[in-house]
Short mmCIF file of C-alpha atoms in Angstrom, two decimals:
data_model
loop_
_atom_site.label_atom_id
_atom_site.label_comp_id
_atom_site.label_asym_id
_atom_site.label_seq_id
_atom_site.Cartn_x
_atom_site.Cartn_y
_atom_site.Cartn_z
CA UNK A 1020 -101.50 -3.13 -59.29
CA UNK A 1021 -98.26 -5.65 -59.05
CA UNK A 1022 -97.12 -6.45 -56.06
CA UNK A 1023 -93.37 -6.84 -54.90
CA UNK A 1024 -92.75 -10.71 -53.94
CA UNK A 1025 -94.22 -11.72 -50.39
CA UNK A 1026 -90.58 -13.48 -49.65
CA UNK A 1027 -87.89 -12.65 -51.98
CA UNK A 1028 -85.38 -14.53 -50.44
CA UNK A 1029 -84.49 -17.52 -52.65
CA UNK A 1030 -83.12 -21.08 -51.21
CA UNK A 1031 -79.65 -20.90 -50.73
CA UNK A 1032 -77.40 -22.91 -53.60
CA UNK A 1033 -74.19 -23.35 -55.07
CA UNK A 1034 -74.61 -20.07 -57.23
CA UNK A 1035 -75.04 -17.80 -54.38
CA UNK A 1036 -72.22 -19.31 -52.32
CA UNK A 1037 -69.99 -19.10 -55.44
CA UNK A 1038 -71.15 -15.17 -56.67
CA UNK A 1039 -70.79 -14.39 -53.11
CA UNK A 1040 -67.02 -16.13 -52.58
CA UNK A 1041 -66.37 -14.40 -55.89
CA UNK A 1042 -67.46 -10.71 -54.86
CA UNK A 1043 -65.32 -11.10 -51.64
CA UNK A 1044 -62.74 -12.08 -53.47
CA UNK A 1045 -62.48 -9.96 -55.73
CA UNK A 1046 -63.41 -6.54 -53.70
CA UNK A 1047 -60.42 -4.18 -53.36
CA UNK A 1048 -62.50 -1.88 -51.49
CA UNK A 1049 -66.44 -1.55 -50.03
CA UNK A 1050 -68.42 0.38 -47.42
CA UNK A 1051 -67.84 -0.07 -44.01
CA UNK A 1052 -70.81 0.16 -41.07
CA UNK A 1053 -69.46 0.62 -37.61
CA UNK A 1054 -71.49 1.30 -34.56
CA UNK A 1055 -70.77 4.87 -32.76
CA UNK A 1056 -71.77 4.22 -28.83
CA UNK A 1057 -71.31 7.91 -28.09
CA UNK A 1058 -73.94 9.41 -31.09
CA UNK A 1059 -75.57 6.26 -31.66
CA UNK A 1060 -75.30 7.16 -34.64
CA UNK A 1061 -73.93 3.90 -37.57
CA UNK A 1062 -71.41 5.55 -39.46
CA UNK A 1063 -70.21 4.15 -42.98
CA UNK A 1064 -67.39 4.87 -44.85
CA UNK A 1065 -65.04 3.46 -47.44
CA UNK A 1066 -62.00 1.11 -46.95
CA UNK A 1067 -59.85 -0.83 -48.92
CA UNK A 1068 -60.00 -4.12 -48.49
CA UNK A 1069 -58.50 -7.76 -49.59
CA UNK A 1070 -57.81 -10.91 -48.85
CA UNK A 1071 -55.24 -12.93 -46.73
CA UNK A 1072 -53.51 -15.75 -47.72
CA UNK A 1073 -55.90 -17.98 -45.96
CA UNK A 1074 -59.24 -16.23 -47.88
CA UNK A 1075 -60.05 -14.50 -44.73
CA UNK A 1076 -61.18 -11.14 -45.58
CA UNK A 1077 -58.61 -7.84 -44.47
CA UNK A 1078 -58.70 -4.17 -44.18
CA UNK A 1079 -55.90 -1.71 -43.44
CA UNK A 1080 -56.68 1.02 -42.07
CA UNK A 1081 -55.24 4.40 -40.18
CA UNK A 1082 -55.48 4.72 -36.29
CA UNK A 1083 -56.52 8.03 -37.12
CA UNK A 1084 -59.76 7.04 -38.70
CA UNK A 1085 -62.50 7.63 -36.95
CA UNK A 1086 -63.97 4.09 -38.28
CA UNK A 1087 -60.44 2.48 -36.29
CA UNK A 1088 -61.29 4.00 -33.36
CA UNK A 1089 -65.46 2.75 -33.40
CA UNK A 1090 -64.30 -1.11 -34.29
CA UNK A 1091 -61.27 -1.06 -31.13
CA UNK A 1092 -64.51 0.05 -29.10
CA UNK A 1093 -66.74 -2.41 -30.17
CA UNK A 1094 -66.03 -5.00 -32.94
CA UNK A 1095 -69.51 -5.71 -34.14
CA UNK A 1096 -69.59 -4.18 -38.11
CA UNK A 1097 -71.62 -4.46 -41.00
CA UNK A 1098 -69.77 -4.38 -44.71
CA UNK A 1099 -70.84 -3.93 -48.33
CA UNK A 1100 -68.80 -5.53 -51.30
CA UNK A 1101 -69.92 -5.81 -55.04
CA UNK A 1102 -68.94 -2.44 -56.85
CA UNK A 1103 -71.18 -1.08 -59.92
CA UNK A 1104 -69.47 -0.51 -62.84
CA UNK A 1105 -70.25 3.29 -64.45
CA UNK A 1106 -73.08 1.84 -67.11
CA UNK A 1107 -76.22 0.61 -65.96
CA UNK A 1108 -78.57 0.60 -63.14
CA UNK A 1109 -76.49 0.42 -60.16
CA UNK A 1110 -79.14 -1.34 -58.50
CA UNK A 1111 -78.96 -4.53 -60.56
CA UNK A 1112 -75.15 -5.68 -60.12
CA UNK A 1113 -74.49 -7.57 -57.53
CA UNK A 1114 -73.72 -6.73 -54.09
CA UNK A 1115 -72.86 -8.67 -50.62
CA UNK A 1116 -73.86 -6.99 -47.20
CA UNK A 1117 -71.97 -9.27 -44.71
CA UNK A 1118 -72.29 -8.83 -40.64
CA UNK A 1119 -68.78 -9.02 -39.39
CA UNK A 1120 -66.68 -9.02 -36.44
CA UNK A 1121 -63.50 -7.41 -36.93
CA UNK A 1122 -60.15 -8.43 -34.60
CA UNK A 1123 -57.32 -6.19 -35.05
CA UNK A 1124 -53.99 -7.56 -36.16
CA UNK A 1125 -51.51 -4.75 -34.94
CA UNK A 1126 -48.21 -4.12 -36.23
CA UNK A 1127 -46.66 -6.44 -33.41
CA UNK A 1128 -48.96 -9.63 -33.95
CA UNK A 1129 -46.92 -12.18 -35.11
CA UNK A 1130 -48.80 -12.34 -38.55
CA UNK A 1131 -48.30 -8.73 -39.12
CA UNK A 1132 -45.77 -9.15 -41.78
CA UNK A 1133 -46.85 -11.85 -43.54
CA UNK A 1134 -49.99 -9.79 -44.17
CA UNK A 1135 -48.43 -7.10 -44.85
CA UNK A 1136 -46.70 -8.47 -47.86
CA UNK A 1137 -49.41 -10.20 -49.37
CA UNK A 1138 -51.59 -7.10 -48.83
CA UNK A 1139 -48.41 -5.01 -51.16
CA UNK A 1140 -48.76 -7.55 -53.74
CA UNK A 1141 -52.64 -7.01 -54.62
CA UNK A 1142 -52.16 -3.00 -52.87
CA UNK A 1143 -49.00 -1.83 -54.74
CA UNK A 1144 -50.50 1.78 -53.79
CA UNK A 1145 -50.61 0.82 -50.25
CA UNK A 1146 -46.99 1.09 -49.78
CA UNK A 1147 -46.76 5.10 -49.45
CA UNK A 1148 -49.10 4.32 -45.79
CA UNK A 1149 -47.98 0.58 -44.81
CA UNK A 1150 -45.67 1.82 -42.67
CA UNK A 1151 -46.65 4.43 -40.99
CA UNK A 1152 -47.02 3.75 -36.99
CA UNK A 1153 -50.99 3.90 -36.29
CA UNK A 1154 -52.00 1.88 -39.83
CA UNK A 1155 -53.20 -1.64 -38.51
CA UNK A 1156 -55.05 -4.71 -40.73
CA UNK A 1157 -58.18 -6.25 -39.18
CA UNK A 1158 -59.40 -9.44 -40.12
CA UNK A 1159 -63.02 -8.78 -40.60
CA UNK A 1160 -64.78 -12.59 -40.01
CA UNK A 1161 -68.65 -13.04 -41.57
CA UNK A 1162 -71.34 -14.27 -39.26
CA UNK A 1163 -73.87 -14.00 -42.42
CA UNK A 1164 -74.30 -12.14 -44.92
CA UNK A 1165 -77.47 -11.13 -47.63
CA UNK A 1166 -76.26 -11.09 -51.51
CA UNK A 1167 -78.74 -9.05 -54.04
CA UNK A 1168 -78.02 -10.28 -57.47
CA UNK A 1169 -80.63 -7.52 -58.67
CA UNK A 1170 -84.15 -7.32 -58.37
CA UNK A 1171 -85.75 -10.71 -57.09
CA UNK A 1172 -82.60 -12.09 -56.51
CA UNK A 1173 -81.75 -12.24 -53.30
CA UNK A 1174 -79.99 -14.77 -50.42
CA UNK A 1175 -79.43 -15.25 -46.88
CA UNK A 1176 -75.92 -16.58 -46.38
CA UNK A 1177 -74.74 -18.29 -43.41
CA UNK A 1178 -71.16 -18.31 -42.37
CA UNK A 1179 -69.91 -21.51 -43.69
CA UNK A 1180 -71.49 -20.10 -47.21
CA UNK A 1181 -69.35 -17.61 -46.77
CA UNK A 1182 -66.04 -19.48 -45.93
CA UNK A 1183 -63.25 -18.90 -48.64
CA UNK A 1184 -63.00 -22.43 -50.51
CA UNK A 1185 -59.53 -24.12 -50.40
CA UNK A 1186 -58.01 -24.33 -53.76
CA UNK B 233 -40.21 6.58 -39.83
CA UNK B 234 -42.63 8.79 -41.35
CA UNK B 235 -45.63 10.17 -39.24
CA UNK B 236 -49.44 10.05 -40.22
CA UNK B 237 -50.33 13.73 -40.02
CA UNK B 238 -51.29 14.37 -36.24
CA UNK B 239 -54.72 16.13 -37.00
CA UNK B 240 -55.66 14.94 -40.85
CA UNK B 241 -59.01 17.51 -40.30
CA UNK B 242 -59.06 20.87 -42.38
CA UNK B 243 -60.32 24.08 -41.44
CA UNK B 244 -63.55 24.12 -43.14
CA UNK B 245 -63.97 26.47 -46.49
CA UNK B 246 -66.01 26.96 -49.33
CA UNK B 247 -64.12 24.58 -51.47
CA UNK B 248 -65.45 21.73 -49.21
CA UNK B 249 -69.20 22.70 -49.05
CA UNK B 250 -68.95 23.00 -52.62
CA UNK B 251 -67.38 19.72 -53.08
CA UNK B 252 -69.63 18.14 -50.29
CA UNK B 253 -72.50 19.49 -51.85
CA UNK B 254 -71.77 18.48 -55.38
CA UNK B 255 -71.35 14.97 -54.63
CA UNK B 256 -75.11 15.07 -52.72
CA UNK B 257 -76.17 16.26 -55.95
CA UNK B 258 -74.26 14.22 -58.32
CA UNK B 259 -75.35 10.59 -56.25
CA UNK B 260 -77.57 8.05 -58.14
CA UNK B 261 -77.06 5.69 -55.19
CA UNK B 262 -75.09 5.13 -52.19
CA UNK B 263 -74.14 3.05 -48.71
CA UNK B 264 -77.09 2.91 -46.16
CA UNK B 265 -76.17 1.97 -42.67
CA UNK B 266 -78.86 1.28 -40.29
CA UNK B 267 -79.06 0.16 -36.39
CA UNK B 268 -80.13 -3.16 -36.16
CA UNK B 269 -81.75 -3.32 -32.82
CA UNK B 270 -82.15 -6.80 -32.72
CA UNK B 271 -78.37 -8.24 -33.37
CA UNK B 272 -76.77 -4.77 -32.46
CA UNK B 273 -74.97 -5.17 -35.72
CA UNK B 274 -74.57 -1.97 -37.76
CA UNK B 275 -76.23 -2.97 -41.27
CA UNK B 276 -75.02 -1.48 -44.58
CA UNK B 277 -76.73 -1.35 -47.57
CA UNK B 278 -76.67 0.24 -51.26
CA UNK B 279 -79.99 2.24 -52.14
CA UNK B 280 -80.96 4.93 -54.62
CA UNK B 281 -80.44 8.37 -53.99
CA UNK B 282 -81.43 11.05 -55.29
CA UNK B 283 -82.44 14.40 -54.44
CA UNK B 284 -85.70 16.72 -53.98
CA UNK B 285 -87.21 19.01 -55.97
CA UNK B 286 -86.19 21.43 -52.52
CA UNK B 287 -82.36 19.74 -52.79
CA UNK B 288 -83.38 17.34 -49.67
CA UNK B 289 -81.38 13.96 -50.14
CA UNK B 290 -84.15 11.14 -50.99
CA UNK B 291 -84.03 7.50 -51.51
CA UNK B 292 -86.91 5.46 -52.47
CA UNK B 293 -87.13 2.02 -50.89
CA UNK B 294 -88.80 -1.62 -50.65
CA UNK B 295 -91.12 -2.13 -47.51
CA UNK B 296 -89.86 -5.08 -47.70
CA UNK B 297 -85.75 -4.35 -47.27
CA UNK B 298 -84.36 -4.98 -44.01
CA UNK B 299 -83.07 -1.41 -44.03
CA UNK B 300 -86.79 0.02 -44.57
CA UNK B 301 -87.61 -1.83 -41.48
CA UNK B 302 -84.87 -0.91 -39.58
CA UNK B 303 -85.36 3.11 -40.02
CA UNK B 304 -88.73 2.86 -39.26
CA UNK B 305 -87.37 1.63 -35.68
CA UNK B 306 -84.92 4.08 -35.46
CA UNK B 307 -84.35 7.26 -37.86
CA UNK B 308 -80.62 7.55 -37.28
CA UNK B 309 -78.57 6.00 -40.48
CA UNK B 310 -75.22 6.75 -42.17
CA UNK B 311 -74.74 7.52 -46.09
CA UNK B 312 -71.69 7.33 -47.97
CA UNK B 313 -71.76 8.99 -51.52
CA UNK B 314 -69.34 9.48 -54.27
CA UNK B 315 -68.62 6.65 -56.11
CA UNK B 316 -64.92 5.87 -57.73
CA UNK B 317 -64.57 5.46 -61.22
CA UNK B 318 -63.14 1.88 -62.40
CA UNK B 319 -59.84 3.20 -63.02
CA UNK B 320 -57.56 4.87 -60.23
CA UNK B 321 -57.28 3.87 -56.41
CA UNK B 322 -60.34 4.44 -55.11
CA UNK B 323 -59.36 5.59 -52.04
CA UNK B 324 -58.08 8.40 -53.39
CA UNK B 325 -61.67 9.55 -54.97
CA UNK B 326 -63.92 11.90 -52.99
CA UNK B 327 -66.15 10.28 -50.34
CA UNK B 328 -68.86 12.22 -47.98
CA UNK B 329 -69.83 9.82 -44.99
CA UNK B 330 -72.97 11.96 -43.45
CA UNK B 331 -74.61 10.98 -40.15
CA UNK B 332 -78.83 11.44 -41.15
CA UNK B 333 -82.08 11.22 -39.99
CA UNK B 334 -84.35 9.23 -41.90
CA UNK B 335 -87.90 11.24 -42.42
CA UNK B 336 -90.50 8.48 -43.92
CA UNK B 337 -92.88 9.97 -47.11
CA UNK B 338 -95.24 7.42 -46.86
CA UNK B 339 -97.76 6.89 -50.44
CA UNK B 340 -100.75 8.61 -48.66
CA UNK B 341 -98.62 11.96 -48.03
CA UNK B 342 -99.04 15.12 -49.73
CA UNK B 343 -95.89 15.09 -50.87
CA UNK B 344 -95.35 12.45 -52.63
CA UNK B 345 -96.87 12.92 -55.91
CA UNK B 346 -94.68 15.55 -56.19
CA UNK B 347 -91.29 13.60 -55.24
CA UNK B 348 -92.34 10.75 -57.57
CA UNK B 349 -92.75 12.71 -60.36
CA UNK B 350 -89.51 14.30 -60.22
CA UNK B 351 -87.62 10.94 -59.23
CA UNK B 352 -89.14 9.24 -62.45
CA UNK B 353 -86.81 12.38 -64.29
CA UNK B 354 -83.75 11.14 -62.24
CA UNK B 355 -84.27 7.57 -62.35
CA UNK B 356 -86.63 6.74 -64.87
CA UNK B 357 -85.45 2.64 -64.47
CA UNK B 358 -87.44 3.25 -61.00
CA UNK B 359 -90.80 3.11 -63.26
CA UNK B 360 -90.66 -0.96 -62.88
CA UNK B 361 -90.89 -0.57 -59.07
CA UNK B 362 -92.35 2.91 -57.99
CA UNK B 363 -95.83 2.35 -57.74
CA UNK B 364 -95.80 -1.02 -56.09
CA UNK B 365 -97.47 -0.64 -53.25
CA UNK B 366 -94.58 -1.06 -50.32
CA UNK B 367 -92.34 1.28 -51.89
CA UNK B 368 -91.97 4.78 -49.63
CA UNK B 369 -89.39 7.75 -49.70
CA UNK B 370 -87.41 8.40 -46.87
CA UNK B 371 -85.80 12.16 -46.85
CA UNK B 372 -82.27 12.30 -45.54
CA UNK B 373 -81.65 15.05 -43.34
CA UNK B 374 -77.79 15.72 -42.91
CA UNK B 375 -76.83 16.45 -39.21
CA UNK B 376 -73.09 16.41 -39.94
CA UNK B 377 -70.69 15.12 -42.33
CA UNK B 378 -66.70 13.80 -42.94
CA UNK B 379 -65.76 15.13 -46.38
CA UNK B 380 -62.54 12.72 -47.42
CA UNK B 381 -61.08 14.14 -50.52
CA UNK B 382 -57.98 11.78 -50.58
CA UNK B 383 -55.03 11.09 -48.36
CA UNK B 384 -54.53 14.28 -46.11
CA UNK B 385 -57.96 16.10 -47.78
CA UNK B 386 -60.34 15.67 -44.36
CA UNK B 387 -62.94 18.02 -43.47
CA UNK B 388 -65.67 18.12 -40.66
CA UNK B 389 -68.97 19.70 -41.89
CA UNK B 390 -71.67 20.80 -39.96
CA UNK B 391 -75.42 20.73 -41.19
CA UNK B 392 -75.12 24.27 -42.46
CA UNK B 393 -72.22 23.75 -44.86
CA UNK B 394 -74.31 20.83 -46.23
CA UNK B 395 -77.52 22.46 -46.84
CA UNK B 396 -78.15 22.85 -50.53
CA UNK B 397 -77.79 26.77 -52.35
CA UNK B 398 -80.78 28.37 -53.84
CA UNK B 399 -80.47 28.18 -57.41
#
């Protein structure tokens, strides 16, 4: 009978810091983990997300959301970028599970609106909620992260692996 | 300014458990989210779904994945299912976020000839992997669920509503 590989992690190189910059990058949404200290419960669910000007990644989201209310309360949250497209095994594209800690940037930080309008510019959509009172960006740092490029192809990413790349 | 609704949750009707439950049953994979006891980091993940022949949610997974280890430790996970299509916002696609408890169907149960056989018909890719020896089911038991249908579309369902209808 085959056996799955003993240690399928693979030695960290330039492709996996570059397929993992470039599914950040390019993510305008993903799956967010957040802990729930009164169920105990993790509870996932989707938000969009982006980029700032800096590389660092964002999310805006509602003060109504349960998932705003979990990362206020403890900041500690797990996210998953790398979308399938419809054809294919969904389990072979690539995908980037990052551990993050999210800080809030509210409506009267200082870098609110600088976010803001890069976040219209790559979130046209975005501008029928931008303004409404509770929605607030976090910035939503990596502390590591593990990138599946399909079966047998996976990494363990630090945080500097993860850092956007100046261009 | 304009407000965010005050209380974004619907009373719950048979258009949502309908929805809800169509989404459980149209899944081919979805967003895990697992305690991690160690780093007290949620973890999120993208596994296989699929259903049993009962209507149960399933995944099949690596003993080697972190999130295999993780719900051994603890049973309590998130899923997220209902995918967007490439074209469209994606926030405005249907989502279910359901708080579960993970049930392990281990090789050496009596079940699982049965559940293989009828995964092969739902993912027949799986064949490359299934009978390696690590790989295990895990059954998905809904306790509750967030049903997002799109801006303003919010329902709370309870295990009930999500229980899959006799065909």
């Amino acid at each position: 009978m085959p056996q799955s590989p003993i240690n399928p992690i693979r030695p960290t190189n330039d492709e996996a810091r570059k397929l993992a910059r470039s599914l950040i990058a390019a993510a305008t949404f993903g799956a967010l983990a957040v802990n729930d200290g009164i169920s105990g419960f993790p509870a996932v669910t989707r938000i969009a997300t982006g980029t700032a000007p800096s590389g660092e990644i964002l999310t805006l989201v509602s003060g109504l959301a349960a998932h705003t209310t979990a990362l206020l309360a403890d900041p500690r949250a797990g996210l998953l970028l790398g979308e399938p497209k419809e054809k294919g095994d969904p389990l072979t594209h690539s995908r980037l599970a990052l551990r993050v800690m999210a800080h809030q940037i509210a409506r009267d930080d200082p870098r609110f609106a600088a976010l803001r309008t890069h976040w219209l510019e790559s979130h046209p959509k975005s501008k029928l909620y931008i303004d409404l009172p509770d929605f607030i960006f976090f910035v939503l740092t990596p502390q590591s992260g593990a990138l599946n490029g399909g079966f047998g192809r996976a990494w363990q990413l630090t945080a500097s692996d993860l850092m956007p790349v100046a261009s």
